[in-house]
Amino acid sequence: GAVVSQHPSRVICKSGTSVKIECRSLDFQATTMFWYRQFPKKSLMLMATSNEGSKATYEQGVEKDKFLINHASLTLSTLTVTSAHPEDSSFYICSAKYVQYPYEQYFGPGTRLTVT
Amino acid sequence: DQQVKQNSPSLSVQEGRISILNCDYTNSMFDYFLWYKKYPAEGPTFLISISSIKDKNEDGRFTVFLNKSAKHLSLHIVPSQPGDSAVYFCAASAGAAGNKLTFGGGTRVLVKP
């Protein structure tokens, strides 16, 4: 149980274009989903917290107009990187948690974004 | 200010021996702690957790110890296996803060056969 998927696993896009990453909880309903970014050999940096049906809460320093988050259902959250630039190249990971286990977060496999 | 620290960036251990990973925190509001294992280019996998009302939790080869007064926790893996080679992250949560996780910097474990 508690499986989280992400799509795509890898994406290469040109500078100035937008990219959408999907995060799905496959066997449970996720009350909250989180989006992280990981730089090479660094820890996970929380970007935003997403609750179904409401606006995402962004961490300090994260541009909400650049990283658009939509949590339209209890099983799907999307992160759209708008007008991507090479410095947005990174490993993006989502996680989800559900009511029965309010503390544990279950992570997706991650998406490697490369902006050329 | 890093609220969760893993001061050892790497650890090498012989197969069959014990691996001990350490984690320190500064925020006294943290009341739940978790350990995750991560392979390159994959998402973290939940290993084990502990509530602040306990000082030990055991699950198979994994045991987590919590010393609240020292704001310190550790993960023991025994016996260590080559498949345990990965990066291990300590994470902490303050229940009232929306259960966001604050991660440590990670410790890379290499288990030698």
mmCIF file of C-alpha atoms in Angstrom:
data_model
loop_
_atom_site.group_PDB
_atom_site.id
_atom_site.type_symbol
_atom_site.label_atom_id
_atom_site.label_comp_id
_atom_site.label_asym_id
_atom_site.label_seq_id
_atom_site.Cartn_x
_atom_site.Cartn_y
_atom_site.Cartn_z
ATOM 1 C CA GLY A 1 0.000 0.000 0.000
ATOM 2 C CA ALA A 2 0.795 3.729 -0.026
ATOM 3 C CA VAL A 3 2.151 3.860 -3.570
ATOM 4 C CA VAL A 4 2.819 7.227 -5.160
ATOM 5 C CA SER A 5 3.620 7.627 -8.835
ATOM 6 C CA GLN A 6 5.060 10.522 -10.787
ATOM 7 C CA HIS A 7 4.946 11.251 -14.458
ATOM 8 C CA PRO A 8 7.091 11.820 -16.380
ATOM 9 C CA SER A 9 10.203 10.327 -14.815
ATOM 10 C CA ARG A 10 12.436 12.404 -17.060
ATOM 11 C CA VAL A 11 11.745 15.455 -19.168
ATOM 12 C CA ILE A 12 13.912 17.714 -21.269
ATOM 13 C CA CYS A 13 12.487 21.031 -22.351
ATOM 14 C CA LYS A 14 13.691 24.210 -23.989
ATOM 15 C CA SER A 15 14.200 27.397 -22.071
ATOM 16 C CA GLY A 16 11.029 29.481 -21.948
ATOM 17 C CA THR A 17 8.597 26.585 -22.205
ATOM 18 C CA SER A 18 6.414 25.154 -19.439
ATOM 19 C CA VAL A 19 6.468 21.651 -18.066
ATOM 20 C CA LYS A 20 3.813 19.814 -16.064
ATOM 21 C CA ILE A 21 4.647 17.047 -13.605
ATOM 22 C CA GLU A 22 1.921 14.791 -12.237
ATOM 23 C CA CYS A 23 1.852 13.127 -8.836
ATOM 24 C CA ARG A 24 -0.704 10.431 -8.120
ATOM 25 C CA SER A 25 -1.518 8.385 -5.049
ATOM 26 C CA LEU A 26 -2.428 5.004 -6.502
ATOM 27 C CA ASP A 27 -4.023 3.110 -3.636
ATOM 28 C CA PHE A 28 -5.102 5.743 -1.159
ATOM 29 C CA GLN A 29 -6.656 9.161 -0.990
ATOM 30 C CA ALA A 30 -4.086 11.779 -0.169
ATOM 31 C CA THR A 31 -5.361 14.589 1.999
ATOM 32 C CA THR A 32 -2.142 16.468 1.523
ATOM 33 C CA MET A 33 0.610 16.324 -1.058
ATOM 34 C CA PHE A 34 4.001 17.941 -0.874
ATOM 35 C CA TRP A 35 6.451 19.001 -3.576
ATOM 36 C CA TYR A 36 10.190 18.861 -2.995
ATOM 37 C CA ARG A 37 13.237 19.730 -4.985
ATOM 38 C CA GLN A 38 16.587 18.057 -4.598
ATOM 39 C CA PHE A 39 19.837 19.541 -5.844
ATOM 40 C CA PRO A 40 22.772 17.210 -6.543
ATOM 41 C CA LYS A 41 24.165 15.691 -3.357
ATOM 42 C CA LYS A 42 21.868 17.851 -1.257
ATOM 43 C CA SER A 43 18.907 17.229 0.948
ATOM 44 C CA LEU A 44 15.272 17.547 -0.036
ATOM 45 C CA MET A 45 13.955 21.092 -0.022
ATOM 46 C CA LEU A 46 10.236 21.505 0.562
ATOM 47 C CA MET A 47 8.740 23.782 -2.068
ATOM 48 C CA ALA A 48 5.041 23.744 -1.212
ATOM 49 C CA THR A 49 2.234 21.972 0.588
ATOM 50 C CA SER A 50 -0.876 21.175 -1.379
ATOM 51 C CA ASN A 51 -4.298 20.373 0.082
ATOM 52 C CA GLU A 52 -7.056 19.081 -2.131
ATOM 53 C CA GLY A 53 -9.389 21.814 -3.274
ATOM 54 C CA SER A 54 -7.444 24.709 -1.814
ATOM 55 C CA LYS A 55 -4.496 26.874 -2.748
ATOM 56 C CA ALA A 56 -1.029 25.545 -2.143
ATOM 57 C CA THR A 57 1.110 26.947 0.634
ATOM 58 C CA TYR A 58 4.555 27.867 -0.625
ATOM 59 C CA GLU A 59 7.750 27.888 1.381
ATOM 60 C CA GLN A 60 9.703 31.071 1.723
ATOM 61 C CA GLY A 61 11.713 31.861 -1.370
ATOM 62 C CA VAL A 62 9.662 29.694 -3.733
ATOM 63 C CA GLU A 63 7.975 31.672 -6.505
ATOM 64 C CA LYS A 64 4.331 30.669 -6.629
ATOM 65 C CA ASP A 65 3.862 32.185 -10.086
ATOM 66 C CA LYS A 66 6.699 30.124 -11.444
ATOM 67 C CA PHE A 67 5.832 26.839 -9.771
ATOM 68 C CA LEU A 68 2.091 26.396 -10.189
ATOM 69 C CA ILE A 69 0.528 23.685 -8.068
ATOM 70 C CA ASN A 70 -2.923 22.247 -8.557
ATOM 71 C CA HIS A 71 -4.479 19.601 -6.310
ATOM 72 C CA ALA A 72 -7.721 18.919 -8.097
ATOM 73 C CA SER A 73 -8.563 15.586 -6.495
ATOM 74 C CA LEU A 74 -7.595 13.401 -3.564
ATOM 75 C CA THR A 75 -5.345 11.341 -5.808
ATOM 76 C CA LEU A 76 -3.739 13.889 -8.114
ATOM 77 C CA SER A 77 -1.528 16.931 -7.717
ATOM 78 C CA THR A 78 0.339 18.664 -10.517
ATOM 79 C CA LEU A 79 3.363 20.945 -10.529
ATOM 80 C CA THR A 80 3.830 23.178 -13.548
ATOM 81 C CA VAL A 81 7.181 24.859 -14.006
ATOM 82 C CA THR A 82 6.374 27.925 -16.080
ATOM 83 C CA SER A 83 8.822 29.660 -18.403
ATOM 84 C CA ALA A 84 11.512 27.217 -17.414
ATOM 85 C CA HIS A 85 15.148 28.267 -17.310
ATOM 86 C CA PRO A 86 18.307 26.151 -17.014
ATOM 87 C CA GLU A 87 18.542 26.938 -13.301
ATOM 88 C CA ASP A 88 15.201 25.152 -12.845
ATOM 89 C CA SER A 89 16.889 21.914 -13.858
ATOM 90 C CA SER A 90 16.600 19.634 -10.866
ATOM 91 C CA PHE A 91 15.079 16.491 -9.409
ATOM 92 C CA TYR A 92 11.494 17.138 -8.332
ATOM 93 C CA ILE A 93 9.843 14.740 -5.904
ATOM 94 C CA CYS A 94 6.304 14.664 -4.617
ATOM 95 C CA SER A 95 4.980 12.990 -1.510
ATOM 96 C CA ALA A 96 1.558 12.269 -0.116
ATOM 97 C CA LYS A 97 0.057 11.516 3.229
ATOM 98 C CA TYR A 98 -3.335 10.304 4.307
ATOM 99 C CA VAL A 99 -5.574 10.556 7.291
ATOM 100 C CA GLN A 100 -4.755 7.211 8.862
ATOM 101 C CA TYR A 101 -1.067 8.017 9.095
ATOM 102 C CA PRO A 102 -0.833 11.767 9.586
ATOM 103 C CA TYR A 103 2.933 11.896 9.990
ATOM 104 C CA GLU A 104 4.411 9.542 7.419
ATOM 105 C CA GLN A 105 4.852 10.850 3.908
ATOM 106 C CA TYR A 106 5.082 8.458 0.992
ATOM 107 C CA PHE A 107 7.246 9.612 -1.858
ATOM 108 C CA GLY A 108 6.998 9.296 -5.579
ATOM 109 C CA PRO A 109 9.981 8.162 -7.648
ATOM 110 C CA GLY A 110 10.863 11.692 -8.716
ATOM 111 C CA THR A 111 11.093 13.579 -12.004
ATOM 112 C CA ARG A 112 14.392 14.685 -13.500
ATOM 113 C CA LEU A 113 13.871 18.005 -15.290
ATOM 114 C CA THR A 114 16.539 19.293 -17.659
ATOM 115 C CA VAL A 115 16.063 22.703 -19.233
ATOM 116 C CA THR A 116 18.277 23.386 -22.235
ATOM 117 C CA ASP B 1 19.463 27.726 10.310
ATOM 118 C CA GLN B 2 19.480 23.978 9.835
ATOM 119 C CA GLN B 3 17.021 22.483 12.293
ATOM 120 C CA VAL B 4 17.882 18.877 11.533
ATOM 121 C CA LYS B 5 21.504 17.890 11.115
ATOM 122 C CA GLN B 6 23.239 14.725 10.112
ATOM 123 C CA ASN B 7 26.844 15.468 10.845
ATOM 124 C CA SER B 8 28.312 12.406 9.176
ATOM 125 C CA PRO B 9 28.029 12.748 5.404
ATOM 126 C CA SER B 10 29.179 9.178 4.859
ATOM 127 C CA LEU B 11 29.645 5.880 6.632
ATOM 128 C CA SER B 12 31.373 2.701 5.564
ATOM 129 C CA VAL B 13 30.630 -0.581 7.301
ATOM 130 C CA GLN B 14 31.409 -4.230 6.773
ATOM 131 C CA GLU B 15 28.580 -6.564 5.828
ATOM 132 C CA GLY B 16 27.104 -8.206 8.899
ATOM 133 C CA ARG B 17 28.213 -5.446 11.259
ATOM 134 C CA ILE B 18 26.096 -2.708 12.773
ATOM 135 C CA SER B 19 25.502 0.624 11.026
ATOM 136 C CA ILE B 20 24.780 3.543 13.332
ATOM 137 C CA LEU B 21 23.479 6.758 11.835
ATOM 138 C CA ASN B 22 23.086 9.872 13.934
ATOM 139 C CA CYS B 23 20.802 12.864 13.726
ATOM 140 C CA ASP B 24 20.540 16.002 15.866
ATOM 141 C CA TYR B 25 17.774 18.566 15.943
ATOM 142 C CA THR B 26 17.304 21.990 17.474
ATOM 143 C CA ASN B 27 13.560 22.620 17.342
ATOM 144 C CA SER B 28 11.931 21.485 20.583
ATOM 145 C CA MET B 29 8.529 21.531 18.850
ATOM 146 C CA PHE B 30 9.435 18.457 16.809
ATOM 147 C CA ASP B 31 7.387 15.545 18.106
ATOM 148 C CA TYR B 32 7.763 12.894 15.440
ATOM 149 C CA PHE B 33 10.851 11.610 13.706
ATOM 150 C CA LEU B 34 11.320 9.490 10.631
ATOM 151 C CA TRP B 35 14.113 7.795 8.729
ATOM 152 C CA TYR B 36 14.062 7.453 4.979
ATOM 153 C CA LYS B 37 16.333 5.518 2.632
ATOM 154 C CA LYS B 38 17.061 6.873 -0.815
ATOM 155 C CA TYR B 39 18.728 5.415 -3.887
ATOM 156 C CA PRO B 40 20.024 7.725 -6.641
ATOM 157 C CA ALA B 41 17.334 9.071 -8.982
ATOM 158 C CA GLU B 42 14.565 7.577 -6.847
ATOM 159 C CA GLY B 43 12.203 8.954 -4.238
ATOM 160 C CA PRO B 44 12.882 8.302 -0.552
ATOM 161 C CA THR B 45 11.452 5.148 0.981
ATOM 162 C CA PHE B 46 10.036 5.278 4.489
ATOM 163 C CA LEU B 47 11.948 3.039 6.895
ATOM 164 C CA ILE B 48 10.929 3.621 10.472
ATOM 165 C CA SER B 49 9.602 6.347 12.715
ATOM 166 C CA ILE B 50 9.315 7.253 16.363
ATOM 167 C CA SER B 51 7.054 9.472 18.378
ATOM 168 C CA SER B 52 8.530 11.791 20.980
ATOM 169 C CA ILE B 53 6.685 9.915 23.710
ATOM 170 C CA LYS B 54 8.905 6.889 23.080
ATOM 171 C CA ASP B 55 12.631 6.373 23.293
ATOM 172 C CA LYS B 56 12.949 3.305 21.111
ATOM 173 C CA ASN B 57 11.191 1.708 18.184
ATOM 174 C CA GLU B 58 12.246 -1.488 16.498
ATOM 175 C CA ASP B 59 11.273 -3.017 13.178
ATOM 176 C CA GLY B 60 13.249 -6.017 12.028
ATOM 177 C CA ARG B 61 16.855 -5.009 11.428
ATOM 178 C CA PHE B 62 16.101 -1.343 12.067
ATOM 179 C CA THR B 63 15.950 0.308 15.468
ATOM 180 C CA VAL B 64 15.556 3.996 16.134
ATOM 181 C CA PHE B 65 16.546 5.523 19.461
ATOM 182 C CA LEU B 66 15.415 8.945 20.626
ATOM 183 C CA ASN B 67 17.080 10.996 23.350
ATOM 184 C CA LYS B 68 14.832 13.996 23.822
ATOM 185 C CA SER B 69 16.955 15.725 26.403
ATOM 186 C CA ALA B 70 19.922 15.651 24.034
ATOM 187 C CA LYS B 71 17.734 16.318 20.964
ATOM 188 C CA HIS B 72 19.398 13.376 19.336
ATOM 189 C CA LEU B 73 18.231 10.294 17.521
ATOM 190 C CA SER B 74 20.000 7.418 15.917
ATOM 191 C CA LEU B 75 19.213 4.616 13.518
ATOM 192 C CA HIS B 76 20.790 1.222 14.038
ATOM 193 C CA ILE B 77 20.864 -1.303 11.225
ATOM 194 C CA VAL B 78 21.966 -4.762 12.208
ATOM 195 C CA PRO B 79 23.166 -6.811 10.523
ATOM 196 C CA SER B 80 24.091 -4.522 7.650
ATOM 197 C CA GLN B 81 23.625 -5.903 4.167
ATOM 198 C CA PRO B 82 25.029 -4.740 0.802
ATOM 199 C CA GLY B 83 21.505 -3.749 -0.255
ATOM 200 C CA ASP B 84 21.479 -1.240 2.584
ATOM 201 C CA SER B 85 23.976 0.899 0.672
ATOM 202 C CA ALA B 86 22.071 4.125 0.053
ATOM 203 C CA VAL B 87 21.622 7.628 1.413
ATOM 204 C CA TYR B 88 19.680 7.814 4.666
ATOM 205 C CA PHE B 89 17.732 10.917 5.628
ATOM 206 C CA CYS B 90 16.512 11.795 9.064
ATOM 207 C CA ALA B 91 13.328 13.887 9.108
ATOM 208 C CA ALA B 92 11.358 15.611 11.827
ATOM 209 C CA SER B 93 7.836 16.904 12.111
ATOM 210 C CA ALA B 94 6.076 19.306 14.441
ATOM 211 C CA GLY B 95 2.526 18.040 14.545
ATOM 212 C CA ALA B 96 0.970 21.445 14.733
ATOM 213 C CA ALA B 97 2.890 22.729 11.724
ATOM 214 C CA GLY B 98 0.824 20.874 9.159
ATOM 215 C CA ASN B 99 3.041 17.848 9.557
ATOM 216 C CA LYS B 100 5.665 19.239 7.225
ATOM 217 C CA LEU B 101 8.882 17.288 7.303
ATOM 218 C CA THR B 102 12.228 18.933 7.856
ATOM 219 C CA PHE B 103 15.034 16.817 6.470
ATOM 220 C CA GLY B 104 18.627 16.436 7.504
ATOM 221 C CA GLY B 105 21.395 16.540 4.931
ATOM 222 C CA GLY B 106 21.648 12.777 4.613
ATOM 223 C CA THR B 107 24.294 10.163 5.336
ATOM 224 C CA ARG B 108 25.637 7.991 2.562
ATOM 225 C CA VAL B 109 26.090 4.421 3.752
ATOM 226 C CA LEU B 110 28.306 1.952 1.979
ATOM 227 C CA VAL B 111 28.132 -1.652 3.103
ATOM 228 C CA LYS B 112 31.148 -3.601 1.965
ATOM 229 C CA PRO B 113 30.796 -7.320 1.292
#
